[in-house]
mmCIF file of C-alpha atoms in Angstrom:
data_model
loop_
_atom_site.group_PDB
_atom_site.id
_atom_site.type_symbol
_atom_site.label_atom_id
_atom_site.label_comp_id
_atom_site.label_asym_id
_atom_site.label_seq_id
_atom_site.Cartn_x
_atom_site.Cartn_y
_atom_site.Cartn_z
ATOM 1 C CA MET A 1305 48.100 46.600 -28.446
ATOM 2 C CA GLN A 1306 47.759 44.677 -31.653
ATOM 3 C CA GLU A 1307 48.013 40.869 -31.593
ATOM 4 C CA LYS A 1308 51.126 39.625 -33.333
ATOM 5 C CA VAL A 1309 49.886 37.901 -36.520
ATOM 6 C CA GLN A 1310 52.229 36.277 -38.837
ATOM 7 C CA TYR A 1311 50.718 37.629 -41.959
ATOM 8 C CA ARG A 1312 53.194 37.796 -44.889
ATOM 9 C CA LYS A 1313 53.307 40.606 -47.390
ATOM 10 C CA SER A 1314 52.515 38.081 -49.954
ATOM 11 C CA ASP A 1315 49.132 37.423 -48.268
ATOM 12 C CA PHE A 1316 47.945 40.767 -49.511
ATOM 13 C CA TYR A 1317 48.971 40.246 -53.217
ATOM 14 C CA TYR A 1318 46.464 40.432 -56.007
ATOM 15 C CA ASP A 1319 47.132 40.341 -59.835
ATOM 16 C CA LEU A 1320 46.558 43.676 -61.535
ATOM 17 C CA PRO A 1321 46.909 44.091 -65.343
ATOM 18 C CA GLU A 1322 48.728 47.474 -66.079
ATOM 19 C CA GLU A 1323 45.904 48.791 -68.190
ATOM 20 C CA ARG A 1324 43.491 48.968 -64.988
ATOM 21 C CA ILE A 1325 45.869 51.609 -63.533
ATOM 22 C CA ALA A 1326 44.202 55.017 -64.134
ATOM 23 C CA GLN A 1327 46.473 57.642 -65.688
ATOM 24 C CA THR A 1328 43.839 60.522 -65.723
ATOM 25 C CA PRO A 1329 41.126 61.610 -63.339
ATOM 26 C CA ALA A 1330 37.483 61.157 -64.200
ATOM 27 C CA GLU A 1331 35.626 64.303 -65.377
ATOM 28 C CA PRO A 1332 33.531 65.449 -63.689
ATOM 29 C CA ARG A 1333 34.955 64.382 -60.339
ATOM 30 C CA ASP A 1334 31.717 62.505 -59.187
ATOM 31 C CA SER A 1335 31.449 60.509 -62.544
ATOM 32 C CA SER A 1336 33.934 57.895 -61.430
ATOM 33 C CA ARG A 1337 32.524 54.468 -60.747
ATOM 34 C CA LEU A 1338 31.637 53.232 -57.171
ATOM 35 C CA LEU A 1339 31.847 49.740 -55.975
ATOM 36 C CA VAL A 1340 29.548 49.265 -52.926
ATOM 37 C CA TYR A 1341 30.482 46.504 -50.603
ATOM 38 C CA ASP A 1342 27.951 45.691 -47.830
ATOM 39 C CA ARG A 1343 29.902 43.663 -45.284
ATOM 40 C CA ASN A 1344 26.751 42.072 -43.674
ATOM 41 C CA ALA A 1345 24.997 41.020 -46.875
ATOM 42 C CA LYS A 1346 28.406 40.259 -48.523
ATOM 43 C CA THR A 1347 27.095 41.927 -51.673
ATOM 44 C CA ILE A 1348 28.726 43.961 -54.261
ATOM 45 C CA THR A 1349 26.852 46.697 -56.235
ATOM 46 C CA ASP A 1350 28.034 48.623 -59.086
ATOM 47 C CA LYS A 1351 27.205 52.362 -58.981
ATOM 48 C CA ILE A 1352 28.485 55.901 -60.080
ATOM 49 C CA PHE A 1353 30.081 57.841 -57.324
ATOM 50 C CA ARG A 1354 27.538 60.653 -57.249
ATOM 51 C CA ASP A 1355 25.073 57.689 -56.313
ATOM 52 C CA VAL A 1356 26.995 57.581 -52.849
ATOM 53 C CA SER A 1357 24.081 59.587 -51.455
ATOM 54 C CA GLU A 1358 21.778 56.508 -51.667
ATOM 55 C CA TYR A 1359 23.949 54.704 -49.037
ATOM 56 C CA LEU A 1360 24.672 57.626 -46.728
ATOM 57 C CA GLN A 1361 21.733 58.558 -44.378
ATOM 58 C CA ALA A 1362 20.788 61.540 -42.111
ATOM 59 C CA GLY A 1363 23.032 61.463 -39.097
ATOM 60 C CA ASP A 1364 26.007 59.818 -40.701
ATOM 61 C CA VAL A 1365 29.346 61.784 -40.238
ATOM 62 C CA LEU A 1366 31.637 61.831 -43.116
ATOM 63 C CA VAL A 1367 35.290 62.513 -41.940
ATOM 64 C CA VAL A 1368 37.507 64.106 -44.524
ATOM 65 C CA ASN A 1369 41.087 65.125 -44.542
ATOM 66 C CA ASN A 1370 41.495 68.790 -45.381
ATOM 67 C CA THR A 1371 45.243 68.602 -46.133
ATOM 68 C CA LYS A 1372 46.356 70.268 -49.431
ATOM 69 C CA VAL A 1373 49.073 68.843 -51.721
ATOM 70 C CA ILE A 1374 51.875 71.351 -52.310
ATOM 71 C CA PRO A 1375 54.146 71.372 -55.427
ATOM 72 C CA ALA A 1376 56.592 69.173 -53.423
ATOM 73 C CA ARG A 1377 58.805 67.804 -56.062
ATOM 74 C CA MET A 1378 61.788 69.864 -57.321
ATOM 75 C CA TYR A 1379 65.066 69.370 -59.126
ATOM 76 C CA ALA A 1380 68.223 70.700 -57.722
ATOM 77 C CA LEU A 1381 71.618 71.331 -59.119
ATOM 78 C CA THR A 1382 74.742 70.107 -57.382
ATOM 79 C CA LYS A 1383 78.049 72.338 -57.677
ATOM 80 C CA ASN A 1384 79.277 69.778 -60.238
ATOM 81 C CA GLY A 1385 76.237 70.278 -62.424
ATOM 82 C CA GLY A 1386 74.477 67.093 -61.448
ATOM 83 C CA VAL A 1387 70.652 66.901 -61.034
ATOM 84 C CA VAL A 1388 68.995 65.592 -57.856
ATOM 85 C CA GLU A 1389 65.260 65.147 -57.381
ATOM 86 C CA VAL A 1390 63.971 66.396 -54.174
ATOM 87 C CA LEU A 1391 60.624 65.569 -52.622
ATOM 88 C CA LEU A 1392 59.431 67.554 -49.544
ATOM 89 C CA LEU A 1393 58.061 65.243 -46.804
ATOM 90 C CA LYS A 1394 57.606 66.964 -43.510
ATOM 91 C CA ARG A 1395 58.266 70.608 -42.308
ATOM 92 C CA TYR A 1396 60.124 70.873 -39.011
ATOM 93 C CA ASP A 1397 60.209 74.622 -38.800
ATOM 94 C CA LEU A 1398 60.028 77.775 -40.985
ATOM 95 C CA ASN A 1399 63.016 76.750 -43.108
ATOM 96 C CA THR A 1400 63.804 73.255 -42.148
ATOM 97 C CA TRP A 1401 62.367 70.129 -43.962
ATOM 98 C CA GLU A 1402 62.656 66.508 -44.087
ATOM 99 C CA VAL A 1403 63.031 65.465 -47.769
ATOM 100 C CA LEU A 1404 63.567 62.368 -49.967
ATOM 101 C CA MET A 1405 66.491 62.757 -52.328
ATOM 102 C CA ARG A 1406 67.181 60.820 -55.447
ATOM 103 C CA PRO A 1407 70.035 59.769 -55.867
ATOM 104 C CA GLY A 1408 70.575 59.884 -52.125
ATOM 105 C CA LYS A 1409 74.424 59.461 -52.319
ATOM 106 C CA LYS A 1410 74.776 63.128 -53.537
ATOM 107 C CA GLY A 1411 73.041 64.429 -50.297
ATOM 108 C CA LYS A 1412 75.955 64.220 -48.013
ATOM 109 C CA ILE A 1413 75.841 66.311 -44.874
ATOM 110 C CA GLY A 1414 77.123 69.791 -45.485
ATOM 111 C CA VAL A 1415 76.287 69.733 -49.244
ATOM 112 C CA THR A 1416 74.574 72.868 -50.688
ATOM 113 C CA MET A 1417 72.463 72.718 -53.768
ATOM 114 C CA THR A 1418 70.454 75.235 -55.780
ATOM 115 C CA ILE A 1419 66.837 74.996 -57.214
ATOM 116 C CA GLY A 1420 66.430 77.766 -59.958
ATOM 117 C CA ASP A 1421 67.728 81.223 -58.906
ATOM 118 C CA LYS A 1422 65.615 81.757 -55.935
ATOM 119 C CA LEU A 1423 66.083 78.805 -53.659
ATOM 120 C CA SER A 1424 68.916 76.798 -52.095
ATOM 121 C CA PHE A 1425 69.471 74.419 -49.423
ATOM 122 C CA THR A 1426 72.076 72.725 -47.273
ATOM 123 C CA VAL A 1427 71.901 69.127 -45.966
ATOM 124 C CA LYS A 1428 72.098 69.278 -42.128
ATOM 125 C CA ASP A 1429 71.398 65.561 -41.182
ATOM 126 C CA ILE A 1430 70.417 62.084 -42.397
ATOM 127 C CA THR A 1431 67.535 60.168 -40.686
ATOM 128 C CA GLU A 1432 67.797 56.366 -39.930
ATOM 129 C CA THR A 1433 65.859 55.510 -42.932
ATOM 130 C CA GLY A 1434 67.941 57.844 -45.242
ATOM 131 C CA GLU A 1435 65.767 60.858 -45.674
ATOM 132 C CA ARG A 1436 67.699 64.112 -45.522
ATOM 133 C CA ILE A 1437 67.019 67.153 -43.080
ATOM 134 C CA VAL A 1438 67.702 70.252 -45.115
ATOM 135 C CA GLU A 1439 67.663 74.005 -44.298
ATOM 136 C CA PHE A 1440 66.409 76.192 -47.105
ATOM 137 C CA ALA A 1441 67.450 79.744 -48.036
ATOM 138 C CA TYR A 1442 65.378 81.986 -50.092
ATOM 139 C CA GLU A 1443 63.944 85.589 -50.409
ATOM 140 C CA GLY A 1444 60.233 86.219 -49.713
ATOM 141 C CA ALA A 1445 57.612 83.630 -48.833
ATOM 142 C CA PHE A 1446 58.661 80.062 -49.045
ATOM 143 C CA GLU A 1447 55.208 79.122 -50.528
ATOM 144 C CA ASP A 1448 55.544 81.617 -53.349
ATOM 145 C CA VAL A 1449 58.922 80.415 -54.253
ATOM 146 C CA LEU A 1450 57.814 76.806 -54.140
ATOM 147 C CA ASN A 1451 54.866 77.531 -56.492
ATOM 148 C CA GLU A 1452 57.567 78.833 -59.001
ATOM 149 C CA VAL A 1453 59.949 75.913 -58.817
ATOM 150 C CA GLY A 1454 58.042 72.926 -57.573
ATOM 151 C CA THR A 1455 55.718 70.431 -59.373
ATOM 152 C CA MET A 1456 52.925 68.265 -58.058
ATOM 153 C CA PRO A 1457 54.364 65.009 -56.854
ATOM 154 C CA LEU A 1458 52.304 62.449 -58.832
ATOM 155 C CA PRO A 1459 53.004 58.821 -58.016
ATOM 156 C CA PRO A 1460 55.417 57.075 -60.313
ATOM 157 C CA TYR A 1461 52.758 54.861 -61.787
ATOM 158 C CA ILE A 1462 50.991 57.830 -63.430
ATOM 159 C CA ARG A 1463 52.902 58.689 -66.539
ATOM 160 C CA ALA A 1464 50.297 60.901 -68.196
ATOM 161 C CA LYS A 1465 50.731 64.682 -67.799
ATOM 162 C CA LEU A 1466 48.154 66.317 -65.413
ATOM 163 C CA GLU A 1467 46.766 69.184 -67.321
ATOM 164 C CA ASN A 1468 44.918 70.623 -64.362
ATOM 165 C CA GLN A 1469 46.976 70.743 -61.224
ATOM 166 C CA ALA A 1470 43.981 71.437 -59.108
ATOM 167 C CA ARG A 1471 42.670 67.867 -59.807
ATOM 168 C CA TYR A 1472 45.371 66.474 -57.504
ATOM 169 C CA ASN A 1473 43.731 68.249 -54.670
ATOM 170 C CA THR A 1474 40.200 67.790 -53.041
ATOM 171 C CA VAL A 1475 37.698 70.534 -53.367
ATOM 172 C CA TYR A 1476 37.834 70.982 -49.609
ATOM 173 C CA SER A 1477 41.585 70.969 -49.304
ATOM 174 C CA LYS A 1478 42.847 73.792 -46.981
ATOM 175 C CA VAL A 1479 45.982 73.364 -45.225
ATOM 176 C CA ASP A 1480 49.353 73.183 -47.159
ATOM 177 C CA GLY A 1481 51.637 70.260 -46.356
ATOM 178 C CA SER A 1482 51.077 66.951 -48.287
ATOM 179 C CA ALA A 1483 53.347 65.272 -50.559
ATOM 180 C CA ALA A 1484 50.531 63.136 -51.985
ATOM 181 C CA ALA A 1485 46.698 63.518 -52.170
ATOM 182 C CA PRO A 1486 44.241 61.768 -50.034
ATOM 183 C CA THR A 1487 42.762 60.405 -53.185
ATOM 184 C CA ALA A 1488 39.400 59.013 -51.867
ATOM 185 C CA GLY A 1489 38.228 62.693 -51.550
ATOM 186 C CA LEU A 1490 38.954 63.534 -55.152
ATOM 187 C CA HIS A 1491 35.584 62.166 -56.159
ATOM 188 C CA PHE A 1492 33.612 64.741 -54.240
ATOM 189 C CA THR A 1493 32.184 67.876 -55.888
ATOM 190 C CA ASP A 1494 31.005 70.993 -54.074
ATOM 191 C CA GLU A 1495 27.491 70.170 -55.271
ATOM 192 C CA LEU A 1496 27.570 66.556 -54.003
ATOM 193 C CA LEU A 1497 28.847 67.699 -50.580
ATOM 194 C CA SER A 1498 25.973 70.286 -50.574
ATOM 195 C CA ASN A 1499 23.440 67.721 -51.358
ATOM 196 C CA LEU A 1500 24.743 65.374 -48.683
ATOM 197 C CA LYS A 1501 24.603 68.161 -45.953
ATOM 198 C CA ALA A 1502 21.021 68.994 -47.106
ATOM 199 C CA LYS A 1503 20.110 65.315 -46.508
ATOM 200 C CA GLY A 1504 21.374 65.564 -42.964
ATOM 201 C CA VAL A 1505 24.831 64.076 -43.417
ATOM 202 C CA GLU A 1506 27.354 65.874 -41.246
ATOM 203 C CA VAL A 1507 30.995 66.502 -42.331
ATOM 204 C CA ALA A 1508 33.909 66.689 -39.859
ATOM 205 C CA GLU A 1509 37.227 67.822 -41.058
ATOM 206 C CA VAL A 1510 40.567 66.423 -39.787
ATOM 207 C CA LEU A 1511 44.134 66.804 -41.028
ATOM 208 C CA LEU A 1512 46.794 64.508 -41.961
ATOM 209 C CA HIS A 1513 49.671 65.567 -43.966
ATOM 210 C CA VAL A 1514 50.386 62.618 -46.422
ATOM 211 C CA GLY A 1515 53.996 61.805 -46.657
ATOM 212 C CA LEU A 1516 55.919 58.575 -47.107
ATOM 213 C CA GLY A 1517 54.205 56.771 -44.329
ATOM 214 C CA THR A 1518 51.120 56.153 -46.443
ATOM 215 C CA PHE A 1519 52.895 54.965 -49.562
ATOM 216 C CA ARG A 1520 56.190 53.456 -48.468
ATOM 217 C CA PRO A 1521 56.318 49.859 -49.843
ATOM 218 C CA VAL A 1522 56.291 47.078 -47.320
ATOM 219 C CA SER A 1523 59.882 45.726 -47.610
ATOM 220 C CA GLU A 1524 59.682 43.123 -44.775
ATOM 221 C CA ASP A 1525 58.384 39.694 -45.560
ATOM 222 C CA ILE A 1526 56.507 39.501 -42.128
ATOM 223 C CA ILE A 1527 54.298 42.584 -42.139
ATOM 224 C CA THR A 1528 54.533 43.161 -38.285
ATOM 225 C CA ASP A 1529 58.346 43.917 -38.907
ATOM 226 C CA HIS A 1530 57.316 46.925 -41.151
ATOM 227 C CA LYS A 1531 57.871 50.399 -39.615
ATOM 228 C CA MET A 1532 55.627 53.246 -40.768
ATOM 229 C CA HIS A 1533 56.940 56.739 -41.436
ATOM 230 C CA SER A 1534 55.770 59.395 -39.192
ATOM 231 C CA GLU A 1535 52.998 61.818 -40.362
ATOM 232 C CA PHE A 1536 51.520 65.043 -38.814
ATOM 233 C CA TYR A 1537 47.893 64.926 -37.833
ATOM 234 C CA GLU A 1538 45.368 67.382 -36.222
ATOM 235 C CA ILE A 1539 41.864 67.095 -34.919
ATOM 236 C CA GLY A 1540 40.124 70.341 -34.012
ATOM 237 C CA GLU A 1541 37.495 70.912 -31.136
ATOM 238 C CA LYS A 1542 34.602 71.168 -33.506
ATOM 239 C CA SER A 1543 35.349 68.063 -35.311
ATOM 240 C CA ALA A 1544 35.927 65.986 -32.155
ATOM 241 C CA GLU A 1545 32.590 67.309 -30.781
ATOM 242 C CA ILE A 1546 30.725 66.259 -34.031
ATOM 243 C CA ILE A 1547 32.407 62.683 -34.097
ATOM 244 C CA ASN A 1548 31.853 62.067 -30.390
ATOM 245 C CA ARG A 1549 28.240 63.165 -30.421
ATOM 246 C CA ALA A 1550 27.634 60.783 -33.251
ATOM 247 C CA LYS A 1551 29.224 57.942 -31.444
ATOM 248 C CA ARG A 1552 27.239 58.605 -28.274
ATOM 249 C CA GLU A 1553 24.157 58.483 -30.261
ATOM 250 C CA GLY A 1554 25.034 55.372 -32.175
ATOM 251 C CA ARG A 1555 25.274 57.082 -35.614
ATOM 252 C CA ARG A 1556 27.895 55.953 -38.121
ATOM 253 C CA ILE A 1557 31.289 57.414 -38.807
ATOM 254 C CA ILE A 1558 32.201 57.071 -42.485
ATOM 255 C CA ALA A 1559 35.859 57.824 -43.103
ATOM 256 C CA VAL A 1560 36.794 59.264 -46.440
ATOM 257 C CA GLY A 1561 40.172 57.818 -47.262
ATOM 258 C CA THR A 1562 42.692 55.740 -45.327
ATOM 259 C CA THR A 1563 44.402 58.844 -44.019
ATOM 260 C CA SER A 1564 41.221 59.913 -42.271
ATOM 261 C CA VAL A 1565 41.099 56.356 -40.710
ATOM 262 C CA ARG A 1566 44.634 56.650 -39.588
ATOM 263 C CA THR A 1567 43.929 60.033 -37.935
ATOM 264 C CA LEU A 1568 40.898 58.738 -36.100
ATOM 265 C CA GLU A 1569 42.257 55.541 -34.949
ATOM 266 C CA SER A 1570 45.362 57.095 -33.816
ATOM 267 C CA VAL A 1571 43.548 59.030 -31.056
ATOM 268 C CA ALA A 1572 40.359 56.951 -30.453
ATOM 269 C CA ASP A 1573 39.720 55.406 -27.042
ATOM 270 C CA ASP A 1574 38.185 51.920 -26.535
ATOM 271 C CA ASN A 1575 34.795 53.461 -26.914
ATOM 272 C CA GLY A 1576 35.555 55.213 -30.329
ATOM 273 C CA MET A 1577 35.764 58.543 -28.703
ATOM 274 C CA VAL A 1578 38.337 61.026 -30.022
ATOM 275 C CA ARG A 1579 39.897 64.171 -28.584
ATOM 276 C CA ALA A 1580 41.057 67.551 -30.055
ATOM 277 C CA CYS A 1581 44.761 67.117 -30.481
ATOM 278 C CA SER A 1582 47.707 67.191 -32.825
ATOM 279 C CA GLY A 1583 50.901 65.074 -33.053
ATOM 280 C CA ASN A 1584 52.642 62.579 -35.172
ATOM 281 C CA THR A 1585 51.418 58.992 -35.878
ATOM 282 C CA GLU A 1586 53.159 56.034 -37.087
ATOM 283 C CA ILE A 1587 50.041 53.887 -36.750
ATOM 284 C CA PHE A 1588 49.983 50.719 -38.993
ATOM 285 C CA LEU A 1589 46.533 48.993 -39.115
ATOM 286 C CA TYR A 1590 46.356 45.388 -40.302
ATOM 287 C CA PRO A 1591 44.108 42.395 -39.467
ATOM 288 C CA PRO A 1592 42.885 41.452 -36.952
ATOM 289 C CA TYR A 1593 42.721 45.078 -35.716
ATOM 290 C CA LYS A 1594 39.118 46.074 -35.129
ATOM 291 C CA MET A 1595 38.264 49.702 -35.670
ATOM 292 C CA LYS A 1596 37.376 51.776 -32.606
ATOM 293 C CA CYS A 1597 35.898 54.806 -34.280
ATOM 294 C CA VAL A 1598 35.374 54.156 -38.024
ATOM 295 C CA ASP A 1599 32.172 52.332 -39.146
ATOM 296 C CA GLY A 1600 32.496 52.602 -42.822
ATOM 297 C CA LEU A 1601 34.918 53.812 -45.516
ATOM 298 C CA ILE A 1602 35.120 55.422 -48.806
ATOM 299 C CA THR A 1603 38.360 54.624 -50.455
ATOM 300 C CA ASN A 1604 40.123 53.962 -53.749
ATOM 301 C CA PHE A 1605 41.580 50.630 -54.902
ATOM 302 C CA HIS A 1606 45.121 50.277 -53.579
ATOM 303 C CA LEU A 1607 48.486 48.685 -54.514
ATOM 304 C CA PRO A 1608 48.986 44.940 -53.996
ATOM 305 C CA GLU A 1609 50.852 44.247 -50.815
ATOM 306 C CA SER A 1610 50.637 47.827 -49.655
ATOM 307 C CA THR A 1611 49.826 49.069 -46.171
ATOM 308 C CA LEU A 1612 46.551 50.601 -47.576
ATOM 309 C CA ILE A 1613 45.043 47.212 -48.579
ATOM 310 C CA MET A 1614 46.105 45.793 -45.162
ATOM 311 C CA LEU A 1615 44.377 48.793 -43.635
ATOM 312 C CA VAL A 1616 41.112 48.162 -45.569
ATOM 313 C CA SER A 1617 41.327 44.512 -44.666
ATOM 314 C CA CYS A 1618 40.629 45.486 -41.084
ATOM 315 C CA LEU A 1619 37.150 46.393 -42.079
ATOM 316 C CA THR A 1620 36.417 43.296 -44.189
ATOM 317 C CA GLY A 1621 38.884 40.579 -43.414
ATOM 318 C CA ARG A 1622 41.691 39.703 -45.787
ATOM 319 C CA GLU A 1623 40.061 37.010 -47.894
ATOM 320 C CA GLU A 1624 36.938 39.257 -48.462
ATOM 321 C CA ILE A 1625 38.837 42.315 -49.616
ATOM 322 C CA LEU A 1626 40.763 40.233 -52.003
ATOM 323 C CA ASP A 1627 37.484 38.870 -53.437
ATOM 324 C CA VAL A 1628 36.299 42.459 -53.766
ATOM 325 C CA TYR A 1629 39.459 43.467 -55.575
ATOM 326 C CA LYS A 1630 39.277 40.422 -57.910
ATOM 327 C CA TYR A 1631 35.755 41.439 -58.787
ATOM 328 C CA ALA A 1632 36.946 44.990 -59.434
ATOM 329 C CA VAL A 1633 39.774 43.823 -61.802
ATOM 330 C CA GLU A 1634 37.435 41.503 -63.757
ATOM 331 C CA ASN A 1635 34.764 44.232 -63.956
ATOM 332 C CA LYS A 1636 37.292 46.778 -65.265
ATOM 333 C CA TYR A 1637 37.363 49.256 -62.471
ATOM 334 C CA ARG A 1638 40.153 51.886 -62.660
ATOM 335 C CA PHE A 1639 42.772 51.531 -59.817
ATOM 336 C CA PHE A 1640 45.011 53.726 -57.641
ATOM 337 C CA SER A 1641 45.066 57.484 -57.220
ATOM 338 C CA PHE A 1642 43.097 58.683 -60.230
ATOM 339 C CA GLY A 1643 40.821 55.482 -60.185
ATOM 340 C CA ASP A 1644 37.511 54.600 -59.081
ATOM 341 C CA ALA A 1645 36.146 54.496 -55.466
ATOM 342 C CA CYS A 1646 34.955 51.733 -53.201
ATOM 343 C CA LEU A 1647 32.335 52.275 -50.293
ATOM 344 C CA ILE A 1648 32.501 49.824 -47.539
ATOM 345 C CA VAL A 1649 29.420 49.758 -45.230
#
């Protein structure tokens, strides 16, 4: 149980010039910049992402989220000819999804809308937080239809067109289901991962389908009043074994991305051990929470006052991470989904 701390949302604010928000991904993937923050020495080192191998040693376990972003954004037509944006959030069964609709007022229970000539849906219910539960009707495989009518759901702060849709997925993405990318993993190439494995770094895959829970703005002034959106996670037997063996032997667990952190910390016991399982998590990590399983983190730079910067603060402390972010702004690092990376060890 986390201690009740009266942190305010504004305690996690920092000033970010708009030009620091990355609009396009770095090419190649591992050419983005890397800020390395050593928590013990309290030092910052500027590197290139492919240099991450200098800071990872044999025996370390990299935990990656192998979720795959689907073309989850669609535009539906109402019977009156209106247009509604539909964002897939969570699959309940073969044809039933939880979705975000804009404008939501058009999504009344019982309303049917069409998306192209191959897909339609009917609104079945409305959640407490305003999302819609809809049932789709289509012919053939849903994934095939979605690939025809859907687009990649880039965050609203990215206004540039993404020429290569594959760049919004990691090279190790496997399991369809996310509405947003676990962006820390976008920096890895197959070659870099192969080099790390050759060095003796182990890789363990977990799954968390990224939905609104990760990105929903904190609307409450006192952060402990904020409620996270539920997201599906899964840890397999093999990955649990790799992680637990490393914990028993005193080796480091380095999470790639905040979604990997949330998955591990959702199931870790007081000794940092995890188990093979699946479920839904609403875990919200903020100081003074102490990580049970995670020893280090590769992550991007996150939005001011977001749950993600609060999570990262659990590793460093609030004031330290704000100092790191101030340094990153002053030294022209690129921020958010397509931005540069930060390694915290």
